[in-house]
CSV table of C-alpha atoms in Angstrom, one decimal:
chain,number,residue,atom,x,y,z
Q,1,MET,CA,36.0,-70.5,177.2
Q,2,ILE,CA,33.0,-68.5,176.1
Q,3,PRO,CA,30.4,-68.2,179.6
Q,4,VAL,CA,27.0,-69.0,178.6
Q,5,GLN,CA,24.6,-66.1,178.7
Q,6,GLY,CA,20.9,-66.3,179.6
Q,7,PHE,CA,20.6,-69.1,182.2
Q,8,ALA,CA,21.9,-67.3,185.6
Q,9,GLY,CA,20.3,-68.6,188.5
Q,10,LYS,CA,18.8,-71.4,186.2
Q,11,LYS,CA,18.9,-75.2,186.0
Q,12,VAL,CA,20.0,-76.7,182.6
Q,13,ALA,CA,20.3,-80.4,181.7
Q,14,VAL,CA,22.8,-81.7,179.6
Q,15,LEU,CA,22.8,-85.0,178.1
Q,16,GLY,CA,25.8,-86.2,177.0
Q,17,LEU,CA,29.5,-86.0,178.7
Q,18,GLY,CA,31.9,-86.3,176.0
Q,19,ARG,CA,34.3,-83.9,175.2
Q,20,SER,CA,31.4,-81.1,174.0
Q,21,GLY,CA,29.0,-82.2,177.0
Q,22,LEU,CA,31.7,-81.6,179.3
Q,23,ALA,CA,32.4,-78.2,178.0
Q,24,THR,CA,28.9,-77.0,177.8
Q,25,ALA,CA,28.8,-77.8,181.8
Q,26,VAL,CA,31.6,-75.7,182.4
Q,27,ALA,CA,30.6,-73.1,180.5
Q,28,LEU,CA,27.2,-73.1,181.9
Q,29,GLU,CA,28.6,-72.8,185.3
Q,30,ALA,CA,30.9,-69.9,184.2
Q,31,GLY,CA,27.5,-67.9,183.1
Q,32,GLY,CA,25.8,-68.5,186.1
Q,33,ALA,CA,24.0,-71.5,185.6
Q,34,THR,CA,23.6,-74.8,187.3
Q,35,PRO,CA,24.3,-77.7,185.1
Q,36,VAL,CA,22.2,-81.1,185.6
Q,37,VAL,CA,24.5,-83.8,183.8
Q,38,TRP,CA,23.5,-87.4,182.9
Q,39,ASP,CA,25.1,-90.0,179.9
Q,40,ASP,CA,23.8,-93.6,179.7
Q,41,ASN,CA,27.4,-94.6,179.9
Q,42,GLU,CA,28.5,-95.3,183.5
Q,43,ALA,CA,32.3,-94.6,182.8
Q,44,ALA,CA,31.2,-91.1,181.5
Q,45,ARG,CA,29.2,-90.6,184.4
Q,46,ASP,CA,32.3,-91.1,186.5
Q,47,ALA,CA,34.7,-89.1,184.4
Q,48,ALA,CA,32.3,-86.1,184.9
Q,49,GLU,CA,31.8,-86.6,188.3
Q,50,LYS,CA,35.6,-86.5,188.9
Q,51,GLN,CA,35.8,-83.0,187.8
Q,52,GLY,CA,32.7,-82.1,190.1
Q,53,TYR,CA,29.6,-83.0,188.1
Q,54,PRO,CA,27.6,-85.4,189.6
Q,55,ALA,CA,25.3,-87.5,187.6
Q,56,THR,CA,21.6,-86.9,187.9
Q,57,ASP,CA,19.2,-89.5,186.1
Q,58,LEU,CA,17.6,-87.5,183.5
Q,59,ARG,CA,15.5,-90.6,182.5
Q,60,LYS,CA,13.3,-90.0,185.5
Q,61,ALA,CA,10.5,-88.0,184.6
Q,62,GLY,CA,10.2,-86.0,188.0
Q,63,VAL,CA,13.6,-84.0,187.5
Q,64,TRP,CA,11.8,-82.1,185.0
Q,65,GLU,CA,9.7,-79.5,186.7
Q,66,ASP,CA,12.8,-77.1,187.3
Q,67,ILE,CA,14.8,-77.1,184.2
Q,68,ALA,CA,15.0,-74.7,182.2
Q,69,THR,CA,16.7,-76.4,179.1
Q,70,LEU,CA,18.3,-79.7,177.9
Q,71,ILE,CA,21.1,-79.6,176.1
Q,72,VAL,CA,22.0,-82.7,173.9
Q,73,SER,CA,25.6,-83.8,172.5
Q,74,PRO,CA,25.6,-84.5,168.5
Q,75,GLY,CA,25.7,-88.0,168.7
Q,76,ILE,CA,22.3,-88.5,170.3
Q,77,PRO,CA,19.2,-88.9,168.5
Q,78,HIS,CA,16.3,-86.7,169.5
Q,79,LEU,CA,13.9,-87.8,166.9
Q,80,TYR,CA,15.0,-90.5,164.1
Q,81,PRO,CA,15.1,-93.2,164.3
Q,82,GLU,CA,14.3,-93.1,167.6
Q,83,PRO,CA,14.2,-90.1,170.6
Q,84,ASN,CA,16.9,-91.1,173.4
Q,85,PRO,CA,14.6,-91.4,176.5
Q,86,VAL,CA,15.7,-88.6,178.3
Q,87,VAL,CA,15.0,-86.3,175.0
Q,88,ARG,CA,11.5,-88.0,174.9
Q,89,ASN,CA,11.0,-86.9,178.9
Q,90,ALA,CA,12.1,-83.5,178.2
Q,91,THR,CA,9.9,-83.0,175.4
Q,92,ALA,CA,6.9,-84.4,177.1
Q,93,ALA,CA,7.8,-82.0,180.0
Q,94,GLY,CA,7.8,-79.2,177.4
Q,95,VAL,CA,11.6,-78.2,178.1
Q,96,PRO,CA,13.1,-76.7,175.0
Q,97,ILE,CA,16.0,-78.7,173.6
Q,98,ASP,CA,18.9,-76.9,172.3
Q,99,ASN,CA,22.9,-78.0,171.8
Q,100,ASP,CA,26.1,-76.4,172.1
Q,101,ILE,CA,26.2,-74.8,169.1
Q,102,GLY,CA,22.9,-73.0,169.7
Q,103,LEU,CA,24.5,-71.8,173.2
Q,104,PHE,CA,27.6,-70.7,171.5
Q,105,PHE,CA,25.6,-68.2,169.3
Q,106,ARG,CA,23.7,-66.6,171.9
Q,107,SER,CA,26.6,-66.1,174.2
Q,108,PHE,CA,29.5,-65.6,171.8
Q,109,ALA,CA,28.9,-61.5,171.4
Q,110,THR,CA,29.6,-59.5,174.7
Q,111,TYR,CA,29.3,-55.7,175.5
Q,112,GLU,CA,32.8,-55.7,175.5
Q,113,TRP,CA,32.4,-55.7,171.3
Q,114,ASP,CA,31.3,-52.1,172.0
Q,115,GLY,CA,35.0,-51.0,172.4
Q,116,PHE,CA,36.5,-53.1,169.2
Q,117,ASP,CA,37.8,-51.1,166.2
Q,118,VAL,CA,36.2,-54.4,164.1
Q,119,ALA,CA,33.4,-56.6,165.4
Q,120,PRO,CA,34.7,-60.4,165.4
Q,121,ARG,CA,33.0,-62.5,162.7
Q,122,VAL,CA,32.2,-66.3,162.7
Q,123,ILE,CA,32.5,-68.3,159.2
Q,124,ALA,CA,30.7,-72.0,159.6
Q,125,ILE,CA,31.1,-74.3,156.9
Q,126,THR,CA,28.6,-77.6,156.5
Q,127,GLY,CA,28.2,-80.0,153.5
Q,128,SER,CA,28.7,-83.6,153.3
Q,129,ASN,CA,32.4,-83.8,152.2
Q,130,GLY,CA,35.4,-81.4,152.1
Q,131,LYS,CA,33.9,-79.2,155.1
Q,132,SER,CA,36.8,-80.1,157.4
Q,133,THR,CA,39.3,-79.3,154.9
Q,134,THR,CA,37.6,-76.0,153.9
Q,135,ALA,CA,37.7,-74.9,157.5
Q,136,ALA,CA,41.3,-75.7,158.2
Q,137,LEU,CA,42.0,-73.9,154.9
Q,138,ILE,CA,40.3,-70.6,155.7
Q,139,HIS,CA,41.8,-70.8,159.1
Q,140,HIS,CA,44.9,-71.3,157.4
Q,141,VAL,CA,44.7,-68.2,155.0
Q,142,LEU,CA,43.6,-66.0,157.6
Q,143,THR,CA,46.6,-67.2,159.8
Q,144,HIS,CA,48.7,-66.4,156.6
Q,145,ALA,CA,47.0,-63.1,156.2
Q,146,ARG,CA,47.8,-62.2,160.4
Q,147,ARG,CA,44.1,-61.9,160.9
Q,148,PRO,CA,43.5,-63.4,164.2
Q,149,SER,CA,41.3,-66.7,164.0
Q,150,GLN,CA,40.1,-69.8,166.1
Q,151,LEU,CA,39.2,-73.2,164.7
Q,152,ALA,CA,36.1,-75.0,166.3
Q,153,GLY,CA,33.3,-77.0,166.0
Q,154,ASN,CA,33.5,-80.2,164.3
Q,155,ILE,CA,37.4,-79.9,164.2
Q,156,GLY,CA,39.9,-78.1,166.5
Q,157,ARG,CA,38.1,-77.0,169.7
Q,158,GLY,CA,34.6,-77.1,171.3
Q,159,VAL,CA,32.7,-74.1,170.2
Q,160,LEU,CA,32.5,-73.4,174.3
Q,161,ASP,CA,36.0,-73.8,174.8
Q,162,ILE,CA,37.3,-71.4,172.7
Q,163,ASP,CA,38.8,-68.3,174.0
Q,164,PRO,CA,36.7,-65.4,174.1
Q,165,ALA,CA,37.0,-62.9,170.9
Q,166,HIS,CA,39.3,-60.3,170.5
Q,167,ASP,CA,39.1,-56.9,168.4
Q,168,GLY,CA,38.8,-58.4,164.5
Q,169,GLU,CA,38.9,-62.1,165.1
Q,170,VAL,CA,37.3,-64.6,162.6
Q,171,VAL,CA,35.9,-67.6,164.3
Q,172,VAL,CA,35.7,-70.7,161.8
Q,173,LEU,CA,33.2,-73.2,162.5
Q,174,GLU,CA,32.7,-76.7,160.9
Q,175,LEU,CA,29.0,-78.1,161.7
Q,176,SER,CA,27.9,-81.4,161.2
Q,177,SER,CA,24.3,-81.9,160.6
Q,178,TYR,CA,24.0,-83.2,163.7
Q,179,GLN,CA,24.9,-79.9,164.7
Q,180,THR,CA,23.1,-77.6,162.7
Q,181,GLU,CA,19.8,-79.3,162.8
Q,182,LEU,CA,19.2,-78.9,166.9
Q,183,ALA,CA,20.6,-75.6,167.4
Q,184,ARG,CA,17.9,-73.2,168.3
Q,185,SER,CA,20.3,-70.0,167.4
Q,186,LEU,CA,22.3,-70.2,164.3
Q,187,THR,CA,23.8,-67.0,163.1
Q,188,PRO,CA,27.2,-67.0,161.4
Q,189,ASP,CA,28.0,-63.9,159.4
Q,190,VAL,CA,29.2,-66.0,156.4
Q,191,ALA,CA,27.7,-69.6,155.9
Q,192,VAL,CA,29.2,-72.2,153.5
Q,193,PHE,CA,27.7,-75.2,151.9
Q,194,THR,CA,30.1,-77.7,150.1
Q,195,ASN,CA,27.8,-80.3,148.6
Q,196,LEU,CA,25.6,-82.8,149.2
Q,197,SER,CA,25.5,-86.7,149.1
Q,198,PRO,CA,23.6,-89.3,150.8
Q,199,ASP,CA,24.4,-89.7,154.6
Q,200,HIS,CA,23.5,-90.3,158.1
Q,201,LEU,CA,20.1,-91.0,156.6
Q,202,ASP,CA,18.9,-93.1,159.3
Q,203,ARG,CA,19.1,-90.2,161.8
Q,204,HIS,CA,17.7,-87.6,159.7
Q,205,GLY,CA,14.9,-89.8,158.2
Q,206,GLY,CA,16.1,-89.9,154.8
Q,207,ILE,CA,17.9,-87.4,152.1
Q,208,GLY,CA,15.4,-84.8,152.8
Q,209,GLY,CA,15.7,-84.4,156.4
Q,210,TYR,CA,19.7,-84.7,155.7
Q,211,PHE,CA,19.4,-81.7,153.3
Q,212,ALA,CA,16.6,-79.9,155.8
Q,213,ALA,CA,19.0,-80.2,158.7
Q,214,LYS,CA,22.4,-78.5,156.8
Q,215,ARG,CA,19.8,-75.7,155.3
Q,216,ARG,CA,19.2,-74.6,158.9
Q,217,LEU,CA,22.2,-72.9,158.9
Q,218,PHE,CA,21.2,-70.6,156.2
Q,219,ALA,CA,17.6,-70.4,156.6
Q,220,GLU,CA,17.5,-69.8,160.4
Q,221,GLY,CA,19.9,-67.0,160.8
Q,222,GLY,CA,20.2,-65.3,157.4
Q,223,PRO,CA,24.0,-65.0,157.0
Q,224,ASP,CA,25.2,-61.5,155.4
Q,225,ARG,CA,26.8,-64.1,153.0
Q,226,ALA,CA,26.2,-67.2,151.7
Q,227,VAL,CA,28.8,-69.2,149.7
Q,228,ILE,CA,27.1,-72.4,148.2
Q,229,GLY,CA,28.1,-75.0,146.2
Q,230,VAL,CA,26.1,-75.6,143.0
Q,231,ASP,CA,27.2,-78.8,141.6
Q,232,GLU,CA,24.1,-80.8,143.4
Q,233,LYS,CA,20.7,-80.3,142.7
Q,234,GLU,CA,20.4,-79.5,146.5
Q,235,GLY,CA,22.8,-76.7,146.3
Q,236,ARG,CA,21.1,-75.1,143.3
Q,237,PHE,CA,18.1,-74.7,145.1
Q,238,LEU,CA,19.5,-73.3,148.0
Q,239,ALA,CA,21.2,-70.9,146.2
Q,240,ASN,CA,18.3,-69.5,144.6
Q,241,GLN,CA,16.2,-69.5,148.1
Q,242,MET,CA,18.9,-67.5,149.3
Q,243,ALA,CA,19.2,-65.0,146.5
Q,244,GLU,CA,17.1,-61.9,145.3
Q,245,GLY,CA,17.9,-62.6,141.7
Q,246,PRO,CA,20.9,-63.3,139.7
Q,247,ALA,CA,23.0,-60.3,140.5
Q,248,ASP,CA,22.5,-60.4,144.0
Q,249,ASP,CA,26.0,-60.7,145.4
Q,250,ARG,CA,25.3,-61.9,148.9
Q,251,VAL,CA,25.4,-65.4,147.5
Q,252,ILE,CA,28.4,-67.0,146.3
Q,253,ARG,CA,27.8,-69.7,144.0
Q,254,ILE,CA,31.0,-72.1,143.6
Q,255,SER,CA,31.3,-75.2,141.5
Q,256,VAL,CA,33.8,-77.8,139.9
Q,257,ASP,CA,31.9,-79.1,136.9
Q,258,ALA,CA,30.6,-75.3,135.4
Q,259,LYS,CA,31.9,-72.4,134.4
Q,260,LEU,CA,29.9,-69.5,136.4
Q,261,THR,CA,30.1,-66.3,134.6
Q,262,GLY,CA,26.5,-64.5,135.5
Q,263,PRO,CA,26.2,-61.0,136.6
Q,264,GLY,CA,26.4,-62.4,140.0
Q,265,TRP,CA,29.5,-63.4,142.1
Q,266,ALA,CA,31.0,-66.7,141.2
Q,267,VAL,CA,34.2,-68.9,142.3
Q,268,PHE,CA,34.8,-71.7,140.0
Q,269,ALA,CA,37.6,-74.1,139.1
Q,270,ARG,CA,37.9,-75.4,135.6
Q,271,LYS,CA,40.8,-77.9,134.4
Q,272,GLY,CA,43.0,-76.9,137.7
Q,273,PHE,CA,42.4,-73.2,137.5
Q,274,LEU,CA,40.4,-71.5,140.0
Q,275,SER,CA,38.5,-68.1,138.6
Q,276,GLU,CA,36.7,-65.3,140.5
Q,277,TYR,CA,33.9,-63.6,138.6
Q,278,ARG,CA,31.6,-60.6,139.7
Q,279,LYS,CA,29.3,-58.7,137.6
Q,280,GLY,CA,30.6,-60.9,134.5
Q,281,ARG,CA,34.4,-60.0,135.0
Q,282,GLN,CA,37.1,-61.9,136.0
Q,283,MET,CA,38.9,-60.5,139.4
Q,284,GLY,CA,41.2,-63.3,140.6
Q,285,SER,CA,42.8,-66.5,139.1
Q,286,ILE,CA,44.9,-69.3,141.0
Q,287,ASP,CA,46.5,-72.2,139.3
Q,288,LEU,CA,45.5,-75.1,141.6
Q,289,ARG,CA,47.6,-77.7,139.7
Q,290,LYS,CA,50.9,-77.2,141.8
Q,291,ILE,CA,49.6,-77.1,145.0
Q,292,LYS,CA,50.2,-80.3,147.0
Q,293,GLY,CA,47.9,-80.1,149.7
Q,294,LEU,CA,45.0,-79.6,147.3
Q,295,PRO,CA,45.5,-82.7,145.1
Q,296,GLY,CA,42.1,-83.5,142.9
Q,297,ALA,CA,38.9,-81.7,141.8
Q,298,HIS,CA,37.4,-82.1,145.6
Q,299,ASN,CA,40.0,-80.5,146.8
Q,300,HIS,CA,39.5,-78.1,144.0
Q,301,GLN,CA,36.0,-77.7,145.2
Q,302,ASN,CA,37.0,-76.9,149.1
Q,303,ALA,CA,39.7,-74.2,147.5
Q,304,CYS,CA,37.0,-72.5,145.7
Q,305,ALA,CA,35.0,-72.4,149.0
Q,306,ALA,CA,37.6,-71.3,150.9
Q,307,TYR,CA,38.5,-68.7,148.6
Q,308,ALA,CA,35.0,-67.2,148.4
Q,309,ALA,CA,34.9,-67.2,152.4
Q,310,VAL,CA,37.8,-65.5,152.8
Q,311,ARG,CA,37.0,-63.1,149.5
Q,312,THR,CA,34.2,-62.0,151.9
Q,313,LEU,CA,36.7,-60.7,154.5
Q,314,GLY,CA,38.7,-58.5,152.0
Q,315,ILE,CA,41.8,-60.7,151.7
Q,316,ALA,CA,43.3,-60.1,148.0
Q,317,PRO,CA,43.5,-62.9,145.7
Q,318,LYS,CA,47.6,-62.7,145.9
Q,319,VAL,CA,47.6,-63.4,149.7
Q,320,ILE,CA,45.1,-66.5,149.2
Q,321,LYS,CA,47.3,-67.8,146.5
Q,322,ALA,CA,50.7,-67.7,148.7
Q,323,ALA,CA,48.5,-69.2,151.6
Q,324,PHE,CA,46.9,-72.0,149.5
Q,325,HIS,CA,50.6,-72.7,148.3
Q,326,SER,CA,51.8,-73.2,151.9
Q,327,PHE,CA,48.8,-75.3,153.2
Q,328,GLY,CA,50.0,-78.5,153.8
Q,329,GLY,CA,46.8,-80.2,153.8
Q,330,LEU,CA,44.6,-82.0,156.6
Q,331,ALA,CA,45.2,-85.3,158.2
Q,332,HIS,CA,43.2,-88.3,156.8
Q,333,ARG,CA,42.0,-86.0,153.6
Q,334,SER,CA,44.3,-87.0,150.7
Q,335,GLN,CA,47.4,-86.9,153.1
Q,336,ILE,CA,50.7,-88.1,151.6
Q,337,VAL,CA,52.0,-89.8,154.4
Q,338,GLY,CA,55.3,-91.7,152.9
Q,339,THR,CA,57.1,-92.1,149.3
Q,340,ALA,CA,59.3,-95.3,148.7
Q,341,ASN,CA,60.9,-97.0,145.7
Q,342,GLY,CA,58.0,-94.3,143.3
Q,343,VAL,CA,55.2,-95.5,145.3
Q,344,THR,CA,53.2,-93.0,147.0
Q,345,TYR,CA,51.0,-94.0,150.2
Q,346,VAL,CA,48.1,-91.5,150.6
Q,347,ASN,CA,45.9,-91.8,153.8
Q,348,ASP,CA,41.9,-90.7,152.8
Q,349,SER,CA,40.7,-92.4,156.0
Q,350,LYS,CA,37.9,-89.6,156.1
Q,351,ALA,CA,36.7,-90.9,153.3
Q,352,THR,CA,33.7,-93.0,154.8
Q,353,ASN,CA,31.1,-93.0,152.3
Q,354,VAL,CA,31.1,-93.3,148.7
Q,355,ASP,CA,30.9,-90.1,147.5
Q,356,ALA,CA,34.1,-89.0,149.3
Q,357,ALA,CA,35.7,-92.5,148.3
Q,358,GLN,CA,34.6,-91.5,144.3
Q,359,LYS,CA,36.5,-88.1,144.8
Q,360,ALA,CA,39.5,-89.4,146.2
Q,361,LEU,CA,39.6,-92.4,143.5
Q,362,LEU,CA,39.3,-89.7,140.8
Q,363,ALA,CA,42.4,-87.5,142.3
Q,364,PHE,CA,45.2,-90.0,141.7
Q,365,ARG,CA,46.2,-92.7,139.1
Q,366,ASN,CA,47.5,-96.2,139.4
Q,367,ILE,CA,46.0,-97.1,142.3
Q,368,ARG,CA,46.3,-99.7,144.6
Q,369,TRP,CA,42.8,-99.2,146.6
Q,370,ILE,CA,42.6,-99.9,150.6
Q,371,ALA,CA,38.8,-100.1,151.0
Q,372,GLY,CA,36.1,-101.6,153.5
Q,373,GLY,CA,35.1,-101.3,156.9
Q,374,GLN,CA,31.8,-101.2,158.5
Q,375,GLY,CA,29.8,-100.8,155.2
Q,376,LYS,CA,27.0,-98.0,154.8
Q,377,THR,CA,23.5,-99.0,152.6
Q,378,GLY,CA,24.4,-100.0,149.1
Q,379,GLY,CA,28.0,-100.7,149.5
Q,380,ILE,CA,30.1,-99.4,146.9
Q,381,SER,CA,28.1,-100.6,143.6
Q,382,SER,CA,27.7,-96.9,142.7
Q,383,LEU,CA,31.6,-96.4,142.3
Q,384,ALA,CA,31.4,-99.2,139.2
Q,385,PRO,CA,32.1,-96.2,136.5
Q,386,HIS,CA,34.9,-94.9,139.0
Q,387,LEU,CA,37.6,-97.7,138.9
Q,388,GLY,CA,39.3,-96.7,135.9
Q,389,ASN,CA,42.5,-95.9,138.1
Q,390,VAL,CA,42.1,-98.6,140.5
Q,391,ARG,CA,44.7,-101.4,139.3
Q,392,LYS,CA,43.9,-103.7,142.4
Q,393,ALA,CA,41.6,-103.5,145.4
Q,394,TYR,CA,42.8,-104.7,149.3
Q,395,LEU,CA,39.9,-105.1,151.1
Q,396,ILE,CA,39.4,-104.9,155.0
Q,397,GLY,CA,37.0,-105.1,157.7
Q,398,ALA,CA,33.3,-106.3,157.8
Q,399,SER,CA,32.2,-105.3,154.4
Q,400,ALA,CA,35.1,-106.9,152.6
Q,401,GLU,CA,33.0,-109.8,151.0
Q,402,GLU,CA,30.2,-107.5,150.2
Q,403,PHE,CA,32.6,-104.5,148.7
Q,404,ALA,CA,34.4,-107.9,146.7
Q,405,SER,CA,31.0,-108.8,144.9
Q,406,GLN,CA,30.4,-105.2,143.9
Q,407,LEU,CA,34.0,-104.6,142.1
Q,408,GLY,CA,32.9,-106.1,138.6
Q,409,ASP,CA,36.2,-106.7,136.3
Q,410,THR,CA,38.7,-104.9,139.2
Q,411,PRO,CA,41.1,-107.3,140.8
Q,412,TYR,CA,40.9,-107.6,144.5
Q,413,GLN,CA,42.2,-109.4,147.3
Q,414,ILE,CA,40.9,-109.7,150.5
Q,415,CYS,CA,43.3,-109.0,153.6
Q,416,GLU,CA,40.8,-108.8,156.3
Q,417,THR,CA,43.2,-106.3,158.2
Q,418,MET,CA,45.0,-103.0,157.5
Q,419,GLU,CA,48.2,-104.6,157.8
Q,420,ARG,CA,47.7,-107.4,155.5
Q,421,ALA,CA,46.5,-104.7,153.3
Q,422,VAL,CA,49.3,-102.5,153.3
Q,423,ALA,CA,52.0,-105.4,153.0
Q,424,ALA,CA,50.1,-107.0,149.9
Q,425,ALA,CA,49.4,-103.6,148.0
Q,426,SER,CA,53.2,-102.6,148.9
Q,427,LYS,CA,54.3,-105.8,147.3
Q,428,ASP,CA,52.7,-105.4,144.2
Q,429,ALA,CA,52.8,-101.5,144.0
Q,430,GLU,CA,55.2,-100.7,140.9
Q,431,GLU,CA,57.0,-97.5,140.6
Q,432,GLY,CA,54.6,-94.3,139.5
Q,433,ASP,CA,51.8,-96.4,141.8
Q,434,THR,CA,49.4,-94.9,144.6
Q,435,VAL,CA,48.5,-96.9,147.8
Q,436,LEU,CA,45.5,-94.9,148.4
Q,437,LEU,CA,43.4,-95.8,151.7
Q,438,ALA,CA,39.9,-94.6,150.6
Q,439,PRO,CA,37.6,-96.8,152.7
Q,440,ALA,CA,34.0,-96.0,151.4
Q,441,ALA,CA,32.7,-97.0,155.0
Q,442,ALA,CA,32.6,-96.6,158.8
Q,443,SER,CA,35.5,-97.6,160.7
Q,444,PHE,CA,33.9,-98.7,163.9
Q,445,ASP,CA,34.3,-102.7,163.2
Q,446,GLN,CA,37.9,-102.4,163.7
Q,447,TYR,CA,38.6,-99.0,165.4
Q,448,LYS,CA,37.7,-96.3,167.3
Q,449,SER,CA,37.3,-93.5,164.7
Q,450,PHE,CA,38.7,-92.8,161.1
Q,451,GLU,CA,41.5,-91.2,162.9
Q,452,HIS,CA,42.3,-94.2,164.6
Q,453,ARG,CA,42.0,-96.2,161.1
Q,454,GLY,CA,44.4,-93.5,159.5
Q,455,ASP,CA,46.8,-93.1,162.1
Q,456,ASP,CA,46.7,-97.3,162.5
Q,457,PHE,CA,47.7,-96.8,158.2
Q,458,THR,CA,50.3,-94.2,158.5
Q,459,ALA,CA,52.4,-96.0,161.7
Q,460,ILE,CA,52.2,-99.1,159.1
Q,461,VAL,CA,53.4,-97.4,156.2
Q,462,ALA,CA,56.4,-95.7,158.3
Q,463,ALA,CA,57.5,-98.9,159.7
Q,464,LEU,CA,57.2,-100.4,156.1
Q,465,ILE,CA,59.4,-97.5,154.6
Q,466,ASP,CA,61.5,-97.5,157.5
Q,467,GLY,CA,62.0,-100.7,157.6
């Protein structure tokens, strides 16, 4: 646990009592603050009270007179589409608003670091797609290189729930736009921007607000190194803003669309080969084609981002290469969950938007595509140019009819449920086919989370193969 600094003897309000909210209350108390907690959900309030944190109704205006700050959990809106009533009350009372990420960055460093030979460092990763795999891959490389490391944030443990830093340790954080948009302190040593595609637009008031939320990771704290994907205009703009000139190697540009060989520092992947260039000279290369845990161009982009991040720590290319080969992939992200009769079953339940689904569709051949769920604005119409690898689609969930109307000439079958979709796809599949779950939709119409959806797919496939 990271005790929160700066609020000893003060009352701090906590809104949202899920995993991060409860961890925040514990960390505040450990730092000498008095947490005043609330959740709009009664069951969450009851669970918190059982852990010693009785709720105080923060919707009442009179409670704010002696509150030092309000800590808001990531899923709770503070601006768009409408502020939560508790947030509105805090704003009216002039109470500062922060989140657990801001508390982490103001509390992680301690006086004990004065005795360390090597100061701990923080690598923070954001972006629309690939940030979980990138974070896990960085952590894996560090572990392989025997560098002490912890994985936290939107993956692994909550940021305030990790252990205090050891000498030379590296904390790897995956940060969503919900987490970066509100944090008052954002000071990673290395910041990584993978890519940008439309997502969470209602929460951020449009694509500009969404990009602005992610850009804060770079603009607020000024990282020592910035690893930036430049395959979209937003990434190119961000790299331009962070660099003092073409040769400024504090910015490492990454790409899977272009060969980057200018005077600065760049890592790119072309035709399955990763290359590192610095000052116009090649410094390293890795053949990614036979690395089973990193299939497809989207995972090659993740590999470029992870490679660049760990290179800033001085880890050698040959060590990174060996670590990549032992990386088993991340659950629900292009995860091979079974093979039978020459048919491969792949769980990419994390592909909750069309951009992520597109990357999965381009990573495999002869696809039996399971898609659908709680569809997002625009459906899957933008995927039309990328369906060449799809032999047939098997549609589930609330968006099944809508998705069917946008498939053009691609054969489809409306299956409604995951069990029916897997059964139908398996029956149709021939040797060399891939049954791919890449929903291009959220999961909440039928499941608690994308993990729940992916676990259901995996269990059904296991039963089918074992049966």
